[in-house]
């Protein structure tokens, strides 16, 4: 009986922590300009495609109708948070935010209670779509070489299951 209570309390605290992190992240995104949001989308796409190519994430993760196991998704999130810390230590905050987009997307896919927040996050991120293509061109120019073709094919990809709901304004 006491163990059931402890487990429930622990699960509730973890759920509340996840909710706070995701909603705080969404609030931060809302404070960004549409142009900055385009940069975040571009960088998140480059990071995701690179991680998929190198085998750190399953290929086509955002397009698959069948997700990896809950444990696998959690492990990917842990790895992404390590990457976020590394980006922050290296003074690369845009890369850190972009990696958080991927991580929070996986979290929202992994936890059914967070799905609506994931849709809200992608509704907010979609403000940057009109600016992401320019951000990618600028990134290629700064880098001095083109991004992989998959980046150009997938920069508008919203994870399956997190597509924003249509509003009356969209209809």
PDB file of N, CA, C and O in Angstrom, residues 25 36-54 57-63 80 83 87 94-103 105 122 125-126 128-137 139-140 143 146-159:
ATOM      1  N   UNK A  25       8.964  25.959 -22.037  1.00  0.00           N
ATOM      2  CA  UNK A  25       9.625  26.025 -23.337  1.00  0.00           C
ATOM      3  C   UNK A  25       8.720  26.700 -24.364  1.00  0.00           C
ATOM      4  O   UNK A  25       9.158  27.564 -25.126  1.00  0.00           O
ATOM      5  N   UNK A  36      13.360  34.498 -35.917  1.00  0.00           N
ATOM      6  CA  UNK A  36      14.162  33.653 -35.034  1.00  0.00           C
ATOM      7  C   UNK A  36      13.603  32.234 -34.990  1.00  0.00           C
ATOM      8  O   UNK A  36      14.352  31.259 -34.933  1.00  0.00           O
ATOM      9  N   UNK A  37      12.280  32.129 -35.025  1.00  0.00           N
ATOM     10  CA  UNK A  37      11.630  30.827 -35.039  1.00  0.00           C
ATOM     11  C   UNK A  37      12.020  30.066 -36.304  1.00  0.00           C
ATOM     12  O   UNK A  37      12.229  28.856 -36.270  1.00  0.00           O
ATOM     13  N   UNK A  38      12.150  30.775 -37.425  1.00  0.00           N
ATOM     14  CA  UNK A  38      12.592  30.146 -38.668  1.00  0.00           C
ATOM     15  C   UNK A  38      13.991  29.576 -38.540  1.00  0.00           C
ATOM     16  O   UNK A  38      14.282  28.483 -39.043  1.00  0.00           O
ATOM     17  N   UNK A  39      14.858  30.300 -37.850  1.00  0.00           N
ATOM     18  CA  UNK A  39      16.227  29.808 -37.618  1.00  0.00           C
ATOM     19  C   UNK A  39      16.181  28.545 -36.764  1.00  0.00           C
ATOM     20  O   UNK A  39      16.870  27.558 -37.049  1.00  0.00           O
ATOM     21  N   UNK A  40      15.359  28.554 -35.722  1.00  0.00           N
ATOM     22  CA  UNK A  40      15.252  27.384 -34.844  1.00  0.00           C
ATOM     23  C   UNK A  40      14.757  26.166 -35.632  1.00  0.00           C
ATOM     24  O   UNK A  40      15.300  25.067 -35.503  1.00  0.00           O
ATOM     25  N   UNK A  41      13.750  26.360 -36.468  1.00  0.00           N
ATOM     26  CA  UNK A  41      13.235  25.257 -37.286  1.00  0.00           C
ATOM     27  C   UNK A  41      14.329  24.732 -38.216  1.00  0.00           C
ATOM     28  O   UNK A  41      14.524  23.521 -38.341  1.00  0.00           O
ATOM     29  N   UNK A  42      15.049  25.637 -38.856  1.00  0.00           N
ATOM     30  CA  UNK A  42      16.118  25.235 -39.774  1.00  0.00           C
ATOM     31  C   UNK A  42      17.188  24.435 -39.035  1.00  0.00           C
ATOM     32  O   UNK A  42      17.589  23.347 -39.487  1.00  0.00           O
ATOM     33  N   UNK A  43      17.640  24.949 -37.907  1.00  0.00           N
ATOM     34  CA  UNK A  43      18.708  24.279 -37.153  1.00  0.00           C
ATOM     35  C   UNK A  43      18.211  22.941 -36.599  1.00  0.00           C
ATOM     36  O   UNK A  43      18.938  21.942 -36.635  1.00  0.00           O
ATOM     37  N   UNK A  44      16.980  22.897 -36.102  1.00  0.00           N
ATOM     38  CA  UNK A  44      16.429  21.641 -35.587  1.00  0.00           C
ATOM     39  C   UNK A  44      16.377  20.583 -36.689  1.00  0.00           C
ATOM     40  O   UNK A  44      16.667  19.408 -36.443  1.00  0.00           O
ATOM     41  N   UNK A  45      16.039  20.999 -37.902  1.00  0.00           N
ATOM     42  CA  UNK A  45      15.988  20.057 -39.017  1.00  0.00           C
ATOM     43  C   UNK A  45      17.380  19.526 -39.336  1.00  0.00           C
ATOM     44  O   UNK A  45      17.567  18.319 -39.523  1.00  0.00           O
ATOM     45  N   UNK A  46      18.360  20.420 -39.386  1.00  0.00           N
ATOM     46  CA  UNK A  46      19.739  20.002 -39.673  1.00  0.00           C
ATOM     47  C   UNK A  46      20.225  19.032 -38.601  1.00  0.00           C
ATOM     48  O   UNK A  46      20.810  17.978 -38.909  1.00  0.00           O
ATOM     49  N   UNK A  47      19.966  19.338 -37.330  1.00  0.00           N
ATOM     50  CA  UNK A  47      20.403  18.466 -36.232  1.00  0.00           C
ATOM     51  C   UNK A  47      19.702  17.106 -36.319  1.00  0.00           C
ATOM     52  O   UNK A  47      20.342  16.058 -36.224  1.00  0.00           O
ATOM     53  N   UNK A  48      18.375  17.116 -36.516  1.00  0.00           N
ATOM     54  CA  UNK A  48      17.624  15.858 -36.565  1.00  0.00           C
ATOM     55  C   UNK A  48      18.088  14.980 -37.721  1.00  0.00           C
ATOM     56  O   UNK A  48      18.355  13.787 -37.547  1.00  0.00           O
ATOM     57  N   UNK A  49      18.213  15.570 -38.908  1.00  0.00           N
ATOM     58  CA  UNK A  49      18.638  14.791 -40.080  1.00  0.00           C
ATOM     59  C   UNK A  49      20.048  14.232 -39.848  1.00  0.00           C
ATOM     60  O   UNK A  49      20.317  13.062 -40.160  1.00  0.00           O
ATOM     61  N   UNK A  50      20.919  15.031 -39.274  1.00  0.00           N
ATOM     62  CA  UNK A  50      22.280  14.571 -38.978  1.00  0.00           C
ATOM     63  C   UNK A  50      22.268  13.427 -37.964  1.00  0.00           C
ATOM     64  O   UNK A  50      22.971  12.422 -38.133  1.00  0.00           O
ATOM     65  N   UNK A  51      21.459  13.565 -36.922  1.00  0.00           N
ATOM     66  CA  UNK A  51      21.395  12.511 -35.902  1.00  0.00           C
ATOM     67  C   UNK A  51      20.775  11.233 -36.463  1.00  0.00           C
ATOM     68  O   UNK A  51      21.185  10.138 -36.086  1.00  0.00           O
ATOM     69  N   UNK A  52      19.823  11.379 -37.362  1.00  0.00           N
ATOM     70  CA  UNK A  52      19.238  10.197 -38.002  1.00  0.00           C
ATOM     71  C   UNK A  52      20.268   9.528 -38.915  1.00  0.00           C
ATOM     72  O   UNK A  52      20.412   8.301 -38.909  1.00  0.00           O
ATOM     73  N   UNK A  53      21.007  10.335 -39.666  1.00  0.00           N
ATOM     74  CA  UNK A  53      22.019   9.802 -40.583  1.00  0.00           C
ATOM     75  C   UNK A  53      23.108   9.049 -39.825  1.00  0.00           C
ATOM     76  O   UNK A  53      23.584   8.008 -40.262  1.00  0.00           O
ATOM     77  N   UNK A  54      23.484   9.584 -38.659  1.00  0.00           N
ATOM     78  CA  UNK A  54      24.551   8.971 -37.860  1.00  0.00           C
ATOM     79  C   UNK A  54      24.046   7.836 -36.970  1.00  0.00           C
ATOM     80  O   UNK A  54      24.839   7.209 -36.269  1.00  0.00           O
ATOM     81  N   UNK A  57      19.357   8.747 -33.862  1.00  0.00           N
ATOM     82  CA  UNK A  57      17.894   8.728 -33.860  1.00  0.00           C
ATOM     83  C   UNK A  57      17.466   7.827 -35.010  1.00  0.00           C
ATOM     84  O   UNK A  57      18.175   7.736 -36.021  1.00  0.00           O
ATOM     85  N   UNK A  58      16.309   7.176 -34.899  1.00  0.00           N
ATOM     86  CA  UNK A  58      15.840   6.352 -36.022  1.00  0.00           C
ATOM     87  C   UNK A  58      15.502   7.217 -37.229  1.00  0.00           C
ATOM     88  O   UNK A  58      14.944   8.303 -37.081  1.00  0.00           O
ATOM     89  N   UNK A  59      15.861   6.736 -38.401  1.00  0.00           N
ATOM     90  CA  UNK A  59      15.604   7.476 -39.630  1.00  0.00           C
ATOM     91  C   UNK A  59      14.103   7.664 -39.839  1.00  0.00           C
ATOM     92  O   UNK A  59      13.326   6.736 -39.636  1.00  0.00           O
ATOM     93  N   UNK A  60      13.710   8.876 -40.200  1.00  0.00           N
ATOM     94  CA  UNK A  60      12.309   9.169 -40.457  1.00  0.00           C
ATOM     95  C   UNK A  60      11.463   9.247 -39.193  1.00  0.00           C
ATOM     96  O   UNK A  60      10.250   9.085 -39.251  1.00  0.00           O
ATOM     97  N   UNK A  61      12.091   9.502 -38.072  1.00  0.00           N
ATOM     98  CA  UNK A  61      11.412   9.496 -36.773  1.00  0.00           C
ATOM     99  C   UNK A  61      10.152  10.340 -36.749  1.00  0.00           C
ATOM    100  O   UNK A  61       9.134   9.920 -36.202  1.00  0.00           O
ATOM    101  N   UNK A  62      10.181  11.522 -37.337  1.00  0.00           N
ATOM    102  CA  UNK A  62       9.021  12.409 -37.288  1.00  0.00           C
ATOM    103  C   UNK A  62       7.938  12.023 -38.298  1.00  0.00           C
ATOM    104  O   UNK A  62       6.844  12.547 -38.258  1.00  0.00           O
ATOM    105  N   UNK A  63       8.260  11.112 -39.220  1.00  0.00           N
ATOM    106  CA  UNK A  63       7.308  10.732 -40.266  1.00  0.00           C
ATOM    107  C   UNK A  63       6.665   9.369 -40.038  1.00  0.00           C
ATOM    108  O   UNK A  63       5.734   9.017 -40.749  1.00  0.00           O
ATOM    109  N   UNK A  80      19.547  13.725 -26.061  1.00  0.00           N
ATOM    110  CA  UNK A  80      19.340  15.086 -26.568  1.00  0.00           C
ATOM    111  C   UNK A  80      19.613  16.129 -25.484  1.00  0.00           C
ATOM    112  O   UNK A  80      20.174  17.181 -25.771  1.00  0.00           O
ATOM    113  N   UNK A  83      23.199  16.676 -25.298  1.00  0.00           N
ATOM    114  CA  UNK A  83      23.597  17.519 -26.423  1.00  0.00           C
ATOM    115  C   UNK A  83      23.270  18.984 -26.136  1.00  0.00           C
ATOM    116  O   UNK A  83      24.070  19.879 -26.423  1.00  0.00           O
ATOM    117  N   UNK A  87      25.886  22.026 -26.158  1.00  0.00           N
ATOM    118  CA  UNK A  87      25.710  23.235 -26.962  1.00  0.00           C
ATOM    119  C   UNK A  87      25.767  24.484 -26.078  1.00  0.00           C
ATOM    120  O   UNK A  87      26.383  25.474 -26.454  1.00  0.00           O
ATOM    121  N   UNK A  94      21.352  28.754 -29.910  1.00  0.00           N
ATOM    122  CA  UNK A  94      20.377  28.418 -30.955  1.00  0.00           C
ATOM    123  C   UNK A  94      20.356  26.912 -31.190  1.00  0.00           C
ATOM    124  O   UNK A  94      19.280  26.307 -31.318  1.00  0.00           O
ATOM    125  N   UNK A  95      21.528  26.297 -31.224  1.00  0.00           N
ATOM    126  CA  UNK A  95      21.603  24.846 -31.388  1.00  0.00           C
ATOM    127  C   UNK A  95      20.951  24.150 -30.192  1.00  0.00           C
ATOM    128  O   UNK A  95      20.280  23.125 -30.360  1.00  0.00           O
ATOM    129  N   UNK A  96      21.140  24.703 -29.004  1.00  0.00           N
ATOM    130  CA  UNK A  96      20.539  24.116 -27.798  1.00  0.00           C
ATOM    131  C   UNK A  96      19.015  24.166 -27.878  1.00  0.00           C
ATOM    132  O   UNK A  96      18.338  23.173 -27.587  1.00  0.00           O
ATOM    133  N   UNK A  97      18.474  25.308 -28.276  1.00  0.00           N
ATOM    134  CA  UNK A  97      17.012  25.433 -28.404  1.00  0.00           C
ATOM    135  C   UNK A  97      16.504  24.473 -29.479  1.00  0.00           C
ATOM    136  O   UNK A  97      15.471  23.817 -29.296  1.00  0.00           O
ATOM    137  N   UNK A  98      17.219  24.362 -30.577  1.00  0.00           N
ATOM    138  CA  UNK A  98      16.804  23.461 -31.660  1.00  0.00           C
ATOM    139  C   UNK A  98      16.793  22.007 -31.182  1.00  0.00           C
ATOM    140  O   UNK A  98      15.866  21.254 -31.498  1.00  0.00           O
ATOM    141  N   UNK A  99      17.794  21.603 -30.410  1.00  0.00           N
ATOM    142  CA  UNK A  99      17.824  20.239 -29.866  1.00  0.00           C
ATOM    143  C   UNK A  99      16.668  20.032 -28.883  1.00  0.00           C
ATOM    144  O   UNK A  99      16.094  18.945 -28.808  1.00  0.00           O
ATOM    145  N   UNK A 100      16.311  21.085 -28.146  1.00  0.00           N
ATOM    146  CA  UNK A 100      15.163  20.992 -27.239  1.00  0.00           C
ATOM    147  C   UNK A 100      13.852  20.822 -28.001  1.00  0.00           C
ATOM    148  O   UNK A 100      12.933  20.152 -27.518  1.00  0.00           O
ATOM    149  N   UNK A 101      13.757  21.403 -29.183  1.00  0.00           N
ATOM    150  CA  UNK A 101      12.563  21.204 -30.011  1.00  0.00           C
ATOM    151  C   UNK A 101      12.392  19.710 -30.290  1.00  0.00           C
ATOM    152  O   UNK A 101      11.292  19.150 -30.147  1.00  0.00           O
ATOM    153  N   UNK A 102      13.474  19.061 -30.656  1.00  0.00           N
ATOM    154  CA  UNK A 102      13.416  17.627 -30.947  1.00  0.00           C
ATOM    155  C   UNK A 102      13.076  16.853 -29.674  1.00  0.00           C
ATOM    156  O   UNK A 102      12.187  15.996 -29.664  1.00  0.00           O
ATOM    157  N   UNK A 103      13.769  17.167 -28.591  1.00  0.00           N
ATOM    158  CA  UNK A 103      13.556  16.458 -27.328  1.00  0.00           C
ATOM    159  C   UNK A 103      12.127  16.610 -26.810  1.00  0.00           C
ATOM    160  O   UNK A 103      11.481  15.628 -26.434  1.00  0.00           O
ATOM    161  N   UNK A 105       9.530  17.403 -28.511  1.00  0.00           N
ATOM    162  CA  UNK A 105       8.624  16.725 -29.441  1.00  0.00           C
ATOM    163  C   UNK A 105       8.533  15.241 -29.082  1.00  0.00           C
ATOM    164  O   UNK A 105       7.433  14.675 -29.018  1.00  0.00           O
ATOM    165  N   UNK A 122       4.093  23.037 -31.720  1.00  0.00           N
ATOM    166  CA  UNK A 122       4.279  23.090 -33.168  1.00  0.00           C
ATOM    167  C   UNK A 122       3.425  24.162 -33.824  1.00  0.00           C
ATOM    168  O   UNK A 122       3.807  24.711 -34.861  1.00  0.00           O
ATOM    169  N   UNK A 125       5.753  27.003 -33.286  1.00  0.00           N
ATOM    170  CA  UNK A 125       6.914  26.879 -34.171  1.00  0.00           C
ATOM    171  C   UNK A 125       6.556  27.183 -35.625  1.00  0.00           C
ATOM    172  O   UNK A 125       7.374  27.737 -36.368  1.00  0.00           O
ATOM    173  N   UNK A 126       5.349  26.841 -36.029  1.00  0.00           N
ATOM    174  CA  UNK A 126       4.968  27.022 -37.433  1.00  0.00           C
ATOM    175  C   UNK A 126       4.984  28.491 -37.864  1.00  0.00           C
ATOM    176  O   UNK A 126       5.051  28.773 -39.060  1.00  0.00           O
ATOM    177  N   UNK A 128       7.429  30.199 -37.765  1.00  0.00           N
ATOM    178  CA  UNK A 128       8.737  30.373 -38.392  1.00  0.00           C
ATOM    179  C   UNK A 128       8.874  29.749 -39.765  1.00  0.00           C
ATOM    180  O   UNK A 128       9.853  30.008 -40.474  1.00  0.00           O
ATOM    181  N   UNK A 129       7.895  28.935 -40.186  1.00  0.00           N
ATOM    182  CA  UNK A 129       8.016  28.279 -41.489  1.00  0.00           C
ATOM    183  C   UNK A 129       8.262  29.245 -42.645  1.00  0.00           C
ATOM    184  O   UNK A 129       9.089  28.955 -43.510  1.00  0.00           O
ATOM    185  N   UNK A 130       7.600  30.411 -42.700  1.00  0.00           N
ATOM    186  CA  UNK A 130       7.877  31.317 -43.817  1.00  0.00           C
ATOM    187  C   UNK A 130       9.323  31.843 -43.843  1.00  0.00           C
ATOM    188  O   UNK A 130       9.762  32.370 -44.862  1.00  0.00           O
ATOM    189  N   UNK A 131      10.058  31.671 -42.755  1.00  0.00           N
ATOM    190  CA  UNK A 131      11.418  32.214 -42.670  1.00  0.00           C
ATOM    191  C   UNK A 131      12.497  31.126 -42.635  1.00  0.00           C
ATOM    192  O   UNK A 131      13.682  31.436 -42.705  1.00  0.00           O
ATOM    193  N   UNK A 132      12.099  29.871 -42.512  1.00  0.00           N
ATOM    194  CA  UNK A 132      13.064  28.786 -42.353  1.00  0.00           C
ATOM    195  C   UNK A 132      13.899  28.548 -43.615  1.00  0.00           C
ATOM    196  O   UNK A 132      15.097  28.270 -43.522  1.00  0.00           O
ATOM    197  N   UNK A 133      13.285  28.661 -44.774  1.00  0.00           N
ATOM    198  CA  UNK A 133      14.026  28.422 -46.012  1.00  0.00           C
ATOM    199  C   UNK A 133      15.165  29.434 -46.164  1.00  0.00           C
ATOM    200  O   UNK A 133      16.289  29.074 -46.518  1.00  0.00           O
ATOM    201  N   UNK A 134      14.889  30.699 -45.856  1.00  0.00           N
ATOM    202  CA  UNK A 134      15.936  31.718 -45.908  1.00  0.00           C
ATOM    203  C   UNK A 134      17.028  31.416 -44.885  1.00  0.00           C
ATOM    204  O   UNK A 134      18.225  31.563 -45.155  1.00  0.00           O
ATOM    205  N   UNK A 135      16.619  30.964 -43.696  1.00  0.00           N
ATOM    206  CA  UNK A 135      17.597  30.616 -42.657  1.00  0.00           C
ATOM    207  C   UNK A 135      18.496  29.475 -43.131  1.00  0.00           C
ATOM    208  O   UNK A 135      19.709  29.494 -42.878  1.00  0.00           O
ATOM    209  N   UNK A 136      17.927  28.511 -43.837  1.00  0.00           N
ATOM    210  CA  UNK A 136      18.744  27.419 -44.374  1.00  0.00           C
ATOM    211  C   UNK A 136      19.721  27.933 -45.432  1.00  0.00           C
ATOM    212  O   UNK A 136      20.893  27.543 -45.437  1.00  0.00           O
ATOM    213  N   UNK A 137      19.242  28.801 -46.331  1.00  0.00           N
ATOM    214  CA  UNK A 137      20.146  29.368 -47.356  1.00  0.00           C
ATOM    215  C   UNK A 137      21.273  30.145 -46.693  1.00  0.00           C
ATOM    216  O   UNK A 137      22.441  30.016 -47.073  1.00  0.00           O
ATOM    217  N   UNK A 139      22.421  29.674 -43.718  1.00  0.00           N
ATOM    218  CA  UNK A 139      23.279  28.700 -43.045  1.00  0.00           C
ATOM    219  C   UNK A 139      24.245  28.029 -44.000  1.00  0.00           C
ATOM    220  O   UNK A 139      25.418  27.834 -43.675  1.00  0.00           O
ATOM    221  N   UNK A 140      23.758  27.701 -45.183  1.00  0.00           N
ATOM    222  CA  UNK A 140      24.645  27.111 -46.189  1.00  0.00           C
ATOM    223  C   UNK A 140      25.729  28.094 -46.592  1.00  0.00           C
ATOM    224  O   UNK A 140      26.893  27.722 -46.740  1.00  0.00           O
ATOM    225  N   UNK A 143      28.230  28.367 -43.820  1.00  0.00           N
ATOM    226  CA  UNK A 143      28.975  27.115 -43.693  1.00  0.00           C
ATOM    227  C   UNK A 143      29.904  26.894 -44.890  1.00  0.00           C
ATOM    228  O   UNK A 143      30.925  26.234 -44.779  1.00  0.00           O
ATOM    229  N   UNK A 146      26.611  22.992 -49.024  1.00  0.00           N
ATOM    230  CA  UNK A 146      25.168  22.732 -48.922  1.00  0.00           C
ATOM    231  C   UNK A 146      24.845  21.727 -47.819  1.00  0.00           C
ATOM    232  O   UNK A 146      25.658  20.869 -47.477  1.00  0.00           O
ATOM    233  N   UNK A 147      23.631  21.858 -47.301  1.00  0.00           N
ATOM    234  CA  UNK A 147      23.115  20.877 -46.357  1.00  0.00           C
ATOM    235  C   UNK A 147      22.701  19.642 -47.141  1.00  0.00           C
ATOM    236  O   UNK A 147      22.456  19.718 -48.352  1.00  0.00           O
ATOM    237  N   UNK A 148      22.578  18.507 -46.459  1.00  0.00           N
ATOM    238  CA  UNK A 148      22.083  17.305 -47.149  1.00  0.00           C
ATOM    239  C   UNK A 148      20.710  17.556 -47.782  1.00  0.00           C
ATOM    240  O   UNK A 148      19.909  18.344 -47.269  1.00  0.00           O
ATOM    241  N   UNK A 149      20.440  16.866 -48.880  1.00  0.00           N
ATOM    242  CA  UNK A 149      19.163  17.038 -49.592  1.00  0.00           C
ATOM    243  C   UNK A 149      17.975  16.762 -48.685  1.00  0.00           C
ATOM    244  O   UNK A 149      16.926  17.386 -48.835  1.00  0.00           O
ATOM    245  N   UNK A 150      18.122  15.830 -47.749  1.00  0.00           N
ATOM    246  CA  UNK A 150      17.008  15.521 -46.831  1.00  0.00           C
ATOM    247  C   UNK A 150      16.603  16.727 -46.003  1.00  0.00           C
ATOM    248  O   UNK A 150      15.436  16.898 -45.670  1.00  0.00           O
ATOM    249  N   UNK A 151      17.559  17.585 -45.650  1.00  0.00           N
ATOM    250  CA  UNK A 151      17.232  18.797 -44.895  1.00  0.00           C
ATOM    251  C   UNK A 151      16.255  19.631 -45.713  1.00  0.00           C
ATOM    252  O   UNK A 151      15.249  20.119 -45.194  1.00  0.00           O
ATOM    253  N   UNK A 152      16.544  19.773 -46.998  1.00  0.00           N
ATOM    254  CA  UNK A 152      15.687  20.587 -47.861  1.00  0.00           C
ATOM    255  C   UNK A 152      14.328  19.935 -48.091  1.00  0.00           C
ATOM    256  O   UNK A 152      13.330  20.617 -48.289  1.00  0.00           O
ATOM    257  N   UNK A 153      14.264  18.609 -48.041  1.00  0.00           N
ATOM    258  CA  UNK A 153      12.990  17.908 -48.208  1.00  0.00           C
ATOM    259  C   UNK A 153      12.149  17.944 -46.932  1.00  0.00           C
ATOM    260  O   UNK A 153      10.928  17.879 -47.002  1.00  0.00           O
ATOM    261  N   UNK A 154      12.796  18.030 -45.774  1.00  0.00           N
ATOM    262  CA  UNK A 154      12.087  17.811 -44.517  1.00  0.00           C
ATOM    263  C   UNK A 154      11.981  19.018 -43.595  1.00  0.00           C
ATOM    264  O   UNK A 154      11.489  18.894 -42.487  1.00  0.00           O
ATOM    265  N   UNK A 155      12.402  20.189 -44.030  1.00  0.00           N
ATOM    266  CA  UNK A 155      12.406  21.325 -43.104  1.00  0.00           C
ATOM    267  C   UNK A 155      11.001  21.737 -42.670  1.00  0.00           C
ATOM    268  O   UNK A 155      10.824  22.365 -41.640  1.00  0.00           O
ATOM    269  N   UNK A 156       9.985  21.362 -43.408  1.00  0.00           N
ATOM    270  CA  UNK A 156       8.598  21.683 -43.026  1.00  0.00           C
ATOM    271  C   UNK A 156       7.927  20.538 -42.256  1.00  0.00           C
ATOM    272  O   UNK A 156       6.732  20.581 -42.004  1.00  0.00           O
ATOM    273  N   UNK A 157       8.691  19.521 -41.900  1.00  0.00           N
ATOM    274  CA  UNK A 157       8.118  18.348 -41.257  1.00  0.00           C
ATOM    275  C   UNK A 157       7.725  18.632 -39.806  1.00  0.00           C
ATOM    276  O   UNK A 157       8.542  19.084 -39.009  1.00  0.00           O
ATOM    277  N   UNK A 158       6.478  18.355 -39.508  1.00  0.00           N
ATOM    278  CA  UNK A 158       5.968  18.390 -38.137  1.00  0.00           C
ATOM    279  C   UNK A 158       5.792  16.936 -37.727  1.00  0.00           C
ATOM    280  O   UNK A 158       5.263  16.138 -38.498  1.00  0.00           O
ATOM    281  N   UNK A 159       6.238  16.573 -36.533  1.00  0.00           N
ATOM    282  CA  UNK A 159       6.110  15.164 -36.133  1.00  0.00           C
ATOM    283  C   UNK A 159       4.676  14.664 -36.242  1.00  0.00           C
ATOM    284  O   UNK A 159       3.735  15.344 -35.822  1.00  0.00           O
TER     285      UNK A 159
END
